[in-house]
PDB file of C-alpha atoms in Angstrom:
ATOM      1  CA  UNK A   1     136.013  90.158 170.683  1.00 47.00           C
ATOM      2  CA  UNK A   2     137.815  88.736 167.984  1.00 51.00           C
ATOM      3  CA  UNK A   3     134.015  89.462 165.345  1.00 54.00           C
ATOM      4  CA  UNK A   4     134.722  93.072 166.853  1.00 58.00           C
ATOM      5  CA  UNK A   5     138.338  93.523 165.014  1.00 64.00           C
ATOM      6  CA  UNK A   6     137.196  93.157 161.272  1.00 67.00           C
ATOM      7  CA  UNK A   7     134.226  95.345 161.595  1.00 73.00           C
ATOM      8  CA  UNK A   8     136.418  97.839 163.533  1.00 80.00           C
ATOM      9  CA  UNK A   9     138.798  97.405 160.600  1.00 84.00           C
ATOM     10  CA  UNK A  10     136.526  98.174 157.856  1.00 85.00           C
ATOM     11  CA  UNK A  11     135.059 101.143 159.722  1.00 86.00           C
ATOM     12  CA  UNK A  12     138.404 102.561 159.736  1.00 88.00           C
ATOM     13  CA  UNK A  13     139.321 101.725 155.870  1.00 89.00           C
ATOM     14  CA  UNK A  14     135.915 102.877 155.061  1.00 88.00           C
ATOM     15  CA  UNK A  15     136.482 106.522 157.187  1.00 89.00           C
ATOM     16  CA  UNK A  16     139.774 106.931 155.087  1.00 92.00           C
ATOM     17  CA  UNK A  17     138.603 106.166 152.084  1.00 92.00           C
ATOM     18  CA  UNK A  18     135.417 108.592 152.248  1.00 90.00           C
ATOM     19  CA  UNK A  19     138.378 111.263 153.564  1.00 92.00           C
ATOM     20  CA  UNK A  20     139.947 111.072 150.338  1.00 92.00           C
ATOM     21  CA  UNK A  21     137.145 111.178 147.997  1.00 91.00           C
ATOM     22  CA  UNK A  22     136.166 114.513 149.913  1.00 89.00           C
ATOM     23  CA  UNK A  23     139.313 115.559 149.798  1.00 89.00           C
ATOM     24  CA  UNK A  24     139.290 114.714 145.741  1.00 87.00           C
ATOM     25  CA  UNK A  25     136.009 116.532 145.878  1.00 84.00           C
ATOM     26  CA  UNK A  26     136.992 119.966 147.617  1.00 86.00           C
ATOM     27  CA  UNK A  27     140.382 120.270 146.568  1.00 87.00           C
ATOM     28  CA  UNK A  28     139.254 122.046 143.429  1.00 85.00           C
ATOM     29  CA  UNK A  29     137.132 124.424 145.026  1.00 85.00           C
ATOM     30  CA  UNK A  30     139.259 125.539 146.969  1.00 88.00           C
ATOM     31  CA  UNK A  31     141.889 125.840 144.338  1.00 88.00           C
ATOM     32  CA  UNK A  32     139.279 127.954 142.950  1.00 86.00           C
ATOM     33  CA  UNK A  33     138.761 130.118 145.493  1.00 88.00           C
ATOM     34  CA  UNK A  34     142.250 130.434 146.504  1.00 88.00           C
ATOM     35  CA  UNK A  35     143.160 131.603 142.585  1.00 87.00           C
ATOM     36  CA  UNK A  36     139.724 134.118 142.915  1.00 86.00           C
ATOM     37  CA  UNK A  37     141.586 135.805 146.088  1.00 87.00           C
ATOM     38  CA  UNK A  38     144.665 136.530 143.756  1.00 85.00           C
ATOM     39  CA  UNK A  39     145.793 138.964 140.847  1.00 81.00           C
ATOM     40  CA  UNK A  40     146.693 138.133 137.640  1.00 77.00           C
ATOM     41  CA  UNK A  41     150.145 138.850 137.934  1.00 79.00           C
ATOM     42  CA  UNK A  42     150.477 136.330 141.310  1.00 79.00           C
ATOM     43  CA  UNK A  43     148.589 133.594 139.210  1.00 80.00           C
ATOM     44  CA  UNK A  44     151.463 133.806 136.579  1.00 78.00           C
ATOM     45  CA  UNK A  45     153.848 132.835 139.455  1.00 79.00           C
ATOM     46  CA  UNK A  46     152.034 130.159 140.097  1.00 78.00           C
ATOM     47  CA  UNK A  47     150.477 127.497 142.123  1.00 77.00           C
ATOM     48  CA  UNK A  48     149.431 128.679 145.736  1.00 77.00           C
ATOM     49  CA  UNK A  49     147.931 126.945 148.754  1.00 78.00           C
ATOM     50  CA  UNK A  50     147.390 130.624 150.726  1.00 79.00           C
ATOM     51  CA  UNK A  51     144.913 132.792 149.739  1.00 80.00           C
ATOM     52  CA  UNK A  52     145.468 136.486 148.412  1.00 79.00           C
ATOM     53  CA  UNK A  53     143.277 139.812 149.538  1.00 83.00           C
ATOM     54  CA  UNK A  54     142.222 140.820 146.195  1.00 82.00           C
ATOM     55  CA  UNK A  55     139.086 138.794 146.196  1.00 83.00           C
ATOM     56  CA  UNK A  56     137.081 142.555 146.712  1.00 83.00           C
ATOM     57  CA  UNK A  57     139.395 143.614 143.944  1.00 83.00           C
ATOM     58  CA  UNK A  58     138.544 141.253 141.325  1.00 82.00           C
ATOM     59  CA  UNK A  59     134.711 141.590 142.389  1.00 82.00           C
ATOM     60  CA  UNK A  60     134.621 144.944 141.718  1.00 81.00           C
ATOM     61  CA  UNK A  61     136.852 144.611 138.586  1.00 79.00           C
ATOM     62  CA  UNK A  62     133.975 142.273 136.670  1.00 77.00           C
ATOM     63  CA  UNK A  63     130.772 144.225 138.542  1.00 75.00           C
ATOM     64  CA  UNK A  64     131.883 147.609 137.574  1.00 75.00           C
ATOM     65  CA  UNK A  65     132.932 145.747 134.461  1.00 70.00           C
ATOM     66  CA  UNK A  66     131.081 147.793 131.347  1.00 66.00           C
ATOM     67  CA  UNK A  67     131.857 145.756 128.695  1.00 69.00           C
ATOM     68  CA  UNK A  68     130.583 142.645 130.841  1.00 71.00           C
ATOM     69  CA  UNK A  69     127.196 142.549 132.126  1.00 79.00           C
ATOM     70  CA  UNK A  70     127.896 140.047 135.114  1.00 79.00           C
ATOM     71  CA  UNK A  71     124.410 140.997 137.476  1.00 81.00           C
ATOM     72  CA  UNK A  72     122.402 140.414 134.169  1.00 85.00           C
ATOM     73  CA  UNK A  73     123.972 137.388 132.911  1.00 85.00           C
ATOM     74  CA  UNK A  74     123.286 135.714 136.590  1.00 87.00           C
ATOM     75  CA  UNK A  75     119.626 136.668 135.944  1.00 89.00           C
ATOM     76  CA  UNK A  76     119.408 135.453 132.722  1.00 91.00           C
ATOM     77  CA  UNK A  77     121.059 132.034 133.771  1.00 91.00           C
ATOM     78  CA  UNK A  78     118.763 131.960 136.889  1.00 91.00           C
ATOM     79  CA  UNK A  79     115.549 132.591 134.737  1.00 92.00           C
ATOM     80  CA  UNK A  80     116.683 129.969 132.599  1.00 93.00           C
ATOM     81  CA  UNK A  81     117.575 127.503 134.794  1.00 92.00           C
ATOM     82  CA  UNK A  82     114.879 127.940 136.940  1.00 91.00           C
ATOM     83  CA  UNK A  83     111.802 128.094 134.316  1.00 93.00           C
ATOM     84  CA  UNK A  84     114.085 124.998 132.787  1.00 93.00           C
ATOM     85  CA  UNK A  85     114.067 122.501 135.461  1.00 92.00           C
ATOM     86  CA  UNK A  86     110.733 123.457 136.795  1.00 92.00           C
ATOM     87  CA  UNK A  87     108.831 122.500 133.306  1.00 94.00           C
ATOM     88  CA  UNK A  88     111.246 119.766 132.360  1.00 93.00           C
ATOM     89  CA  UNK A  89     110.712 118.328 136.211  1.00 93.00           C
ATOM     90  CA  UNK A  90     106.749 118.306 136.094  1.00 93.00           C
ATOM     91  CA  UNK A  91     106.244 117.400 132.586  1.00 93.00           C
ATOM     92  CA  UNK A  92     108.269 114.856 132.550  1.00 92.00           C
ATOM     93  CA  UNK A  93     106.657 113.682 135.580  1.00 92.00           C
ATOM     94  CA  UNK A  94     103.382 113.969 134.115  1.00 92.00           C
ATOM     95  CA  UNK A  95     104.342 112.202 130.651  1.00 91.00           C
ATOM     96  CA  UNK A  96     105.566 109.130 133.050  1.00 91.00           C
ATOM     97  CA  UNK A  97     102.414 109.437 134.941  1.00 91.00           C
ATOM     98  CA  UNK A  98     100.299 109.085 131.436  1.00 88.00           C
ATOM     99  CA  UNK A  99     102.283 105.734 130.089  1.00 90.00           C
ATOM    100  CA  UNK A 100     102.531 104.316 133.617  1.00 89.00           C
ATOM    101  CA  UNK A 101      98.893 104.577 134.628  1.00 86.00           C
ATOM    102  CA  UNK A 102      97.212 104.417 131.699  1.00 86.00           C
ATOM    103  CA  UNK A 103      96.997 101.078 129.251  1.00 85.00           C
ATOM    104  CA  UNK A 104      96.490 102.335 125.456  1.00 83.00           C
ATOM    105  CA  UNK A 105      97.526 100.514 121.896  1.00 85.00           C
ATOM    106  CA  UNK A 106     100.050 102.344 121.207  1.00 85.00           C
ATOM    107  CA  UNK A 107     101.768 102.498 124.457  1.00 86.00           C
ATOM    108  CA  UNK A 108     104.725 100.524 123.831  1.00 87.00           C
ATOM    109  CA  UNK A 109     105.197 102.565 120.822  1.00 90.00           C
ATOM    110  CA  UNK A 110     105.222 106.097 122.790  1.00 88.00           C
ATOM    111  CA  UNK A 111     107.735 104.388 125.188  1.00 88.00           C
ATOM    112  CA  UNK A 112     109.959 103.062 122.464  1.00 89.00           C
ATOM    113  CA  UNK A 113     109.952 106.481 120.591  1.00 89.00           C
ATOM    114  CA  UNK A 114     110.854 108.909 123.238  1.00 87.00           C
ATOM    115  CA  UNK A 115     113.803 106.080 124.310  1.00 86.00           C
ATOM    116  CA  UNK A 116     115.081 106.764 120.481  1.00 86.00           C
ATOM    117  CA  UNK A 117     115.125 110.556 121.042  1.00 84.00           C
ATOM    118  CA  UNK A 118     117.310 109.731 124.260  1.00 81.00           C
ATOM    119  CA  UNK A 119     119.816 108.970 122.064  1.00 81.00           C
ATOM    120  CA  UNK A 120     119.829 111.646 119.674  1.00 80.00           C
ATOM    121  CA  UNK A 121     123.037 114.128 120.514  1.00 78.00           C
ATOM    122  CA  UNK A 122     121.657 118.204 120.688  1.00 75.00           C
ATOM    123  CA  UNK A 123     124.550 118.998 117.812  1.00 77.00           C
ATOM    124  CA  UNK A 124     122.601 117.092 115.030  1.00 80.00           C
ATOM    125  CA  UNK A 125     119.541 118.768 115.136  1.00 81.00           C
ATOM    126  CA  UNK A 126     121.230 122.033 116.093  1.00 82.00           C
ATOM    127  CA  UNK A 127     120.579 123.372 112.639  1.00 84.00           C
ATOM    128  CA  UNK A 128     117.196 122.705 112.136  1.00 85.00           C
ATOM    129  CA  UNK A 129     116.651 123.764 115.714  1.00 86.00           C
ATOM    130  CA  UNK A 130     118.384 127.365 115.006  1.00 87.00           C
ATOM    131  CA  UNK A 131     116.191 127.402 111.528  1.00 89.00           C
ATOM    132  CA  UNK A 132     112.960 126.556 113.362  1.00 88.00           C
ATOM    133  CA  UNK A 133     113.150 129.604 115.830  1.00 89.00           C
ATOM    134  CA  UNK A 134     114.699 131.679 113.579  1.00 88.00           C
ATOM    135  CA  UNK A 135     111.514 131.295 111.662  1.00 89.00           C
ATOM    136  CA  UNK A 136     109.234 131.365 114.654  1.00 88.00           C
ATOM    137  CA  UNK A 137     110.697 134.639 115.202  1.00 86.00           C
ATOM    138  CA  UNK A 138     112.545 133.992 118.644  1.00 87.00           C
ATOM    139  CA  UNK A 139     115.928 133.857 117.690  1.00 88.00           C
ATOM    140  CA  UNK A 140     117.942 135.823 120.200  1.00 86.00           C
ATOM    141  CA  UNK A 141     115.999 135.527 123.179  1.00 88.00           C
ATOM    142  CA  UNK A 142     115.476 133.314 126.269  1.00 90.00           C
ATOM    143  CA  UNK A 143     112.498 131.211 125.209  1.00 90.00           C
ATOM    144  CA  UNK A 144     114.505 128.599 123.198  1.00 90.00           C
ATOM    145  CA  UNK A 145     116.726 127.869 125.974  1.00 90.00           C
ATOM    146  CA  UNK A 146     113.496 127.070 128.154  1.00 91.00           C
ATOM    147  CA  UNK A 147     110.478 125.423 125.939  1.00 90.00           C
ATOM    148  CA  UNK A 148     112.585 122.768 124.506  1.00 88.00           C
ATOM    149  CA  UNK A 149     113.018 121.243 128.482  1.00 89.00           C
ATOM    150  CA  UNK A 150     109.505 120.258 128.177  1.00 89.00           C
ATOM    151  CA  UNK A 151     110.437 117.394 126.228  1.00 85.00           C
ATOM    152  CA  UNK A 152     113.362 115.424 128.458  1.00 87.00           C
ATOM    153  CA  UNK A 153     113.712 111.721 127.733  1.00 89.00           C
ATOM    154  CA  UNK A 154     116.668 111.338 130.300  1.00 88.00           C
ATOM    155  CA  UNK A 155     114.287 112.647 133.161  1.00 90.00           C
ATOM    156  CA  UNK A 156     111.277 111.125 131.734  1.00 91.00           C
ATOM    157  CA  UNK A 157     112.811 107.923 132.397  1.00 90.00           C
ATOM    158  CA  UNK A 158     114.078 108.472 135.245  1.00 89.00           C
ATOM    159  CA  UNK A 159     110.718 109.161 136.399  1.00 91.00           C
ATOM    160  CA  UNK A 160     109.194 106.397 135.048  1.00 90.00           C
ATOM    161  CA  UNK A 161     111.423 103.975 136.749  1.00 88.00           C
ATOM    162  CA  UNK A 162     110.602 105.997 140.132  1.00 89.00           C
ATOM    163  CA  UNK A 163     106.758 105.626 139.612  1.00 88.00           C
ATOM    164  CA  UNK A 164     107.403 101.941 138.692  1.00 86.00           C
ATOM    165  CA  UNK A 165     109.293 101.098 142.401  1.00 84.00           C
ATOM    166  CA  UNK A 166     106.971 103.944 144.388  1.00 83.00           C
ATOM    167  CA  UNK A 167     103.512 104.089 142.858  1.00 83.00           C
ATOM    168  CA  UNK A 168     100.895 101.040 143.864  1.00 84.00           C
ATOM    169  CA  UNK A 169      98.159 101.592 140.726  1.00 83.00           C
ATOM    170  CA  UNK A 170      95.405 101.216 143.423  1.00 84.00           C
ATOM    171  CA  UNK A 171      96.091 104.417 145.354  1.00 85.00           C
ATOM    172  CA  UNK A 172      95.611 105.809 141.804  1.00 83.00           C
ATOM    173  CA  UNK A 173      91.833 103.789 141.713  1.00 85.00           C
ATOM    174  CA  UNK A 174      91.111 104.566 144.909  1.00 86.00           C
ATOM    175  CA  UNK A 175      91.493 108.158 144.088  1.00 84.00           C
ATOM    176  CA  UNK A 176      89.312 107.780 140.907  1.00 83.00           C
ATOM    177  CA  UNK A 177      86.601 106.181 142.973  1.00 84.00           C
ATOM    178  CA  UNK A 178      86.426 109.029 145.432  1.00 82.00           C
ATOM    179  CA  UNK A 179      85.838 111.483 142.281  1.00 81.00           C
ATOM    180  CA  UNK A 180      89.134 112.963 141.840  1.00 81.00           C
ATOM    181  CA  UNK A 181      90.080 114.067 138.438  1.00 82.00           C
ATOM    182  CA  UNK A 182      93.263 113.321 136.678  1.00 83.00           C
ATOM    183  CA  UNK A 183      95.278 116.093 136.959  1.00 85.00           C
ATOM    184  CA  UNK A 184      94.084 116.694 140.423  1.00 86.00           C
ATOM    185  CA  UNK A 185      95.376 112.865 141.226  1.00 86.00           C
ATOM    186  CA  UNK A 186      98.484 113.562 139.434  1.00 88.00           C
ATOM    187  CA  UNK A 187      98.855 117.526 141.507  1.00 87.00           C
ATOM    188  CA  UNK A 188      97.940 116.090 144.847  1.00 86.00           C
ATOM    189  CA  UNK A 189      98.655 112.167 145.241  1.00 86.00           C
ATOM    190  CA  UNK A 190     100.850 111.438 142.409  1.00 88.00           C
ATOM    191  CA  UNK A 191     102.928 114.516 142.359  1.00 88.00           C
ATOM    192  CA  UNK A 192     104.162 114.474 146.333  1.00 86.00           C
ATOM    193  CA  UNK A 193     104.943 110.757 146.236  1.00 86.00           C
ATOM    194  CA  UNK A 194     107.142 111.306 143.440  1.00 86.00           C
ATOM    195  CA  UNK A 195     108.868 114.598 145.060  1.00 84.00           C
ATOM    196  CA  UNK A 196     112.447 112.787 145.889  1.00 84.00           C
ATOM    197  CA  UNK A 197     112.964 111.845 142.123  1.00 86.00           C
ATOM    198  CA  UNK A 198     111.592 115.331 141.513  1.00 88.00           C
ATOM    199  CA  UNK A 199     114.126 117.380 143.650  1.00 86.00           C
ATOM    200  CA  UNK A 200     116.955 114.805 142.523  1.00 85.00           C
ATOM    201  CA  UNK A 201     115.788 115.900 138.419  1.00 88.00           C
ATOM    202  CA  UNK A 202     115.489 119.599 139.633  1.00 89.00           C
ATOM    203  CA  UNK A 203     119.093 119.858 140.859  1.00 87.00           C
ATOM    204  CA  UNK A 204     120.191 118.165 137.829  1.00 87.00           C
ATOM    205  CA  UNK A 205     118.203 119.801 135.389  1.00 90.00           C
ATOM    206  CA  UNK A 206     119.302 123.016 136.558  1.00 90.00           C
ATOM    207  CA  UNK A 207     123.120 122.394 136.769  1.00 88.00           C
ATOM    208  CA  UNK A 208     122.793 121.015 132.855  1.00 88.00           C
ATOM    209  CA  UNK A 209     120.854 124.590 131.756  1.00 90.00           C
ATOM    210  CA  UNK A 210     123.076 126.571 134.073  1.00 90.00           C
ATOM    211  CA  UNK A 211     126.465 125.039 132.764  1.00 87.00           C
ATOM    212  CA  UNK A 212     124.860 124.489 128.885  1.00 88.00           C
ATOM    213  CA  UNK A 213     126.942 126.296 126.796  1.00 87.00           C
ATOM    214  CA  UNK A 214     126.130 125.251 123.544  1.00 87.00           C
ATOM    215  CA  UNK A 215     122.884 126.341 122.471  1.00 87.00           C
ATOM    216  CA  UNK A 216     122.926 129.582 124.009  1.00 89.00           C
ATOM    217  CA  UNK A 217     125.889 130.417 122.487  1.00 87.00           C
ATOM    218  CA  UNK A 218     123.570 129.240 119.169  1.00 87.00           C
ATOM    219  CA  UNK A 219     120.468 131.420 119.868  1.00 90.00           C
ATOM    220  CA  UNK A 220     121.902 134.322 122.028  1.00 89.00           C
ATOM    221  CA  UNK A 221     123.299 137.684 120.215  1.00 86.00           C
ATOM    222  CA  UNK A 222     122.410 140.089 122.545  1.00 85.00           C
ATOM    223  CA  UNK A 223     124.986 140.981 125.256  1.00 83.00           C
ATOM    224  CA  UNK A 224     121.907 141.872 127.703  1.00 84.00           C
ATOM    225  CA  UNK A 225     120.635 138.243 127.115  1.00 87.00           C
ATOM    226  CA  UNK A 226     124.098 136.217 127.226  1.00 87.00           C
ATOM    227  CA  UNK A 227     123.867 133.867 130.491  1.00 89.00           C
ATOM    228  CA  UNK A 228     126.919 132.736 132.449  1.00 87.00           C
ATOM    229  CA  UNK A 229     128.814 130.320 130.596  1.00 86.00           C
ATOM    230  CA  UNK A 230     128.600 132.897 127.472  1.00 86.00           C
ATOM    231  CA  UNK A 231     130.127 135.617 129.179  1.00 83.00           C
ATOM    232  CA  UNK A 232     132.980 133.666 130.914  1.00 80.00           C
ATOM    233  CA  UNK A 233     133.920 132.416 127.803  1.00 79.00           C
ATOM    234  CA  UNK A 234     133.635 136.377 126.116  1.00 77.00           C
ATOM    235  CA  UNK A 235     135.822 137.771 129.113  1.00 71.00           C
ATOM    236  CA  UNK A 236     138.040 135.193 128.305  1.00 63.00           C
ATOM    237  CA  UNK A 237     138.176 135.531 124.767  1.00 58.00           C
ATOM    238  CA  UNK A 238     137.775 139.464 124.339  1.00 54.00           C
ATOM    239  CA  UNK A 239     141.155 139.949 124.199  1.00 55.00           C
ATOM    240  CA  UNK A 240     143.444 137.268 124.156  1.00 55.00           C
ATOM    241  CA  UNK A 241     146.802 138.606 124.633  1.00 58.00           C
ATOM    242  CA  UNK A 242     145.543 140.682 127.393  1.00 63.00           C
ATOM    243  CA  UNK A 243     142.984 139.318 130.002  1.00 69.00           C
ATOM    244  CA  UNK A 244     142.901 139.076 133.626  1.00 74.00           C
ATOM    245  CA  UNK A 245     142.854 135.592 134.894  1.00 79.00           C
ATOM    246  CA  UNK A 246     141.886 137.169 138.690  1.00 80.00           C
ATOM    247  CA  UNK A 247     138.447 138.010 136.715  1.00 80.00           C
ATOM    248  CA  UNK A 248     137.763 135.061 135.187  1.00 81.00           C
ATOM    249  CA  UNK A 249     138.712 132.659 138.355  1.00 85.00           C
ATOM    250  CA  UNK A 250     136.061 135.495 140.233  1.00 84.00           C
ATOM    251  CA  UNK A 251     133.439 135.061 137.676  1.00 83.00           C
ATOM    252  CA  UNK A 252     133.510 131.163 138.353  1.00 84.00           C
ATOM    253  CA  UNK A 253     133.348 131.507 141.480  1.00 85.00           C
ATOM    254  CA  UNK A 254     130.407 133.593 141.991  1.00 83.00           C
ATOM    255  CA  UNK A 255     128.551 131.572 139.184  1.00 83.00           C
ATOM    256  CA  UNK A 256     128.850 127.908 141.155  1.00 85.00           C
ATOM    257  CA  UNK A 257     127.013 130.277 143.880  1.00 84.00           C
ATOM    258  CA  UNK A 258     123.532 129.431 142.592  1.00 84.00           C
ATOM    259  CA  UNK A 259     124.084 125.547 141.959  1.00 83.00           C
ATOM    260  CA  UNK A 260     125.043 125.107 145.464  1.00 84.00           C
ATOM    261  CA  UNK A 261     122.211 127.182 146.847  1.00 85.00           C
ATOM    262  CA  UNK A 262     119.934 125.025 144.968  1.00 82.00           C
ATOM    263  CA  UNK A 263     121.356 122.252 146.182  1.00 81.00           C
ATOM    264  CA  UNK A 264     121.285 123.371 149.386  1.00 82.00           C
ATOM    265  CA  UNK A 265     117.493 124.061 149.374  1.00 81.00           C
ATOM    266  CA  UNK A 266     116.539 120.864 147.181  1.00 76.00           C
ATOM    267  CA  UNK A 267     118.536 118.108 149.213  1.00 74.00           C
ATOM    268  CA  UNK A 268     116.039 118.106 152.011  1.00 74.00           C
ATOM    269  CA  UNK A 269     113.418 116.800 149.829  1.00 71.00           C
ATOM    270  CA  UNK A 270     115.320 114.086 148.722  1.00 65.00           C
ATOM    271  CA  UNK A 271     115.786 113.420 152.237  1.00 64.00           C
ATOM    272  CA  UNK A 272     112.857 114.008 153.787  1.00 56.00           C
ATOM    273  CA  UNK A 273     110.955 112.572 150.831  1.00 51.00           C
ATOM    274  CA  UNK A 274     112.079 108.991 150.759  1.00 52.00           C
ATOM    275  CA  UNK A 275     109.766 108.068 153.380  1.00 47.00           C
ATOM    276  CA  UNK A 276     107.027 110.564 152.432  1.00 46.00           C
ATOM    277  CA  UNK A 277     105.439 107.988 149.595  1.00 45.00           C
ATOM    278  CA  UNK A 278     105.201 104.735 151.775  1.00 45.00           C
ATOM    279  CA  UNK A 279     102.398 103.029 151.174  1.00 44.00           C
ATOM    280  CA  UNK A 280     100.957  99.579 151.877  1.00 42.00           C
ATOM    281  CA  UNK A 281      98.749  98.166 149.175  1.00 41.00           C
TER     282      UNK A 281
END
């Protein structure tokens, strides 16, 4: 009885503790959602715990919004986002996959190089960055927001480390001696083991391109070709003595829509995929 009490103890600390971090966690969404439901002239009152009824309001305010493409800009962040963390997911897989399998001279080298780029900040090659596609003659449109994932130190890491822990080099001999090729050992062995740090990469990789500001706001022009973050921060900043804070509060909203749909559909891979590449040497 008396080994019963502490255990019952820390289950209780432990419940109330995990309370308040979810608390911590939802409080601003629904702060968000409650300020979304109201007008601009009950925000300036304001703090409120109750929601308003002019969520339909404000939605139709920035949808019927001329000046503010809001249906495009979702595209153009989904697009993004998507093609972004698909390529940056499997090539950095694949790049992990080359320096982990394979023994070559220069292989410490490779490793030590792409670790320097890691920590390289995007602002000091910014310029040469905007002068390279400006030459290349794709300034103002969507492809230098999604070639440059290909090259992702952060993730490639990441998913070297994974293959390290997860990937037994004889599955990938075994697989040679039946006459597989590489890429099809990387596609159908290699690829499905690794599909937990995968979906983990994907969610992230697509939160950082849907939530980048920065570079589009570098590359884009075009109000057809703005993506989220871009136009929040126009509808904010079109008029600054004069905005409606009900818009921009709706705007958020409906652009945190995506992530958690991706989420959604990606967190039963990490899930389900944690026993998916156990294998006995």
């Amino acid at each position: 009885m008396k080994s019963k009490q502490p255990s019952h103890l820390r289950s209780i600390v432990a419940h109330i503790v995990l309370i308040i971090l979810s608390f911590m966690c939802l409080f601003f969404f629904y702060i968000l959602f409650i300020n979304a439901t109201r007008s601009h002239a009950d925000l300036q009152k304001g703090f409120s715990a109750l929601p308003g009824n002019y969520l339909l309001k404000n939605l139709s305010n920035v949808a019927n919004d001329g000046t503010f493409p809001m249906l495009r800009g979702i595209l153009n962040s989904l697009i993004v986002s998507g093609c972004s963390a698909a390529i940056c997911t499997y090539f950095s897989a694949l790049t992990a996959y080359g320096l982990y399998a394979y023994n070559f001279k220069l292989k410490k080298v490779a490793f030590t190089f792409i670790m320097a780029i890691l920590v390289m900040p995007t602002q000091v090659t910014a310029m040469g960055f905007l002068r390279l596609i400006t030459n290349m003659g794709m300034y103002d449109s969507l492809l230098p927001l999604i070639l440059p994932s290909i090259a992702s130190p952060a993730v490639f890491y990441f998913m070297y480390s994974y293959l390290q822990s997860s990937l037994p080099l004889s599955l990938v001999e075994a697989s040679r001696i039946d006459g597989c090729g590489e890429f099809r050992t990387f596609n159908q062995i290699v690829l499905p083991i690794m599909k937990p740090a995968v979906a983990v990469q994907a969610i992230f990789s697509f939160v950082g391109c849907w939530n980048n500001y920065f570079v589009p706001a570098l590359v884009i022009q075009s109000k057809d070709k703005m993506t989220v973050p871009i136009l929040i921060a126009t509808l904010r900043g079109a008029d600054y003595m004069n905005f409606d804070m009900g818009k921009i509060y709706t705007m958020i909203l409906v652009a945190i829509v995506p992530i958690i749909i991706v989420y959604l559909c990606l967190s039963k891979f990490i899930i389900a995929g944690v026993t998916l590449g156990g294998v006995k040497e």
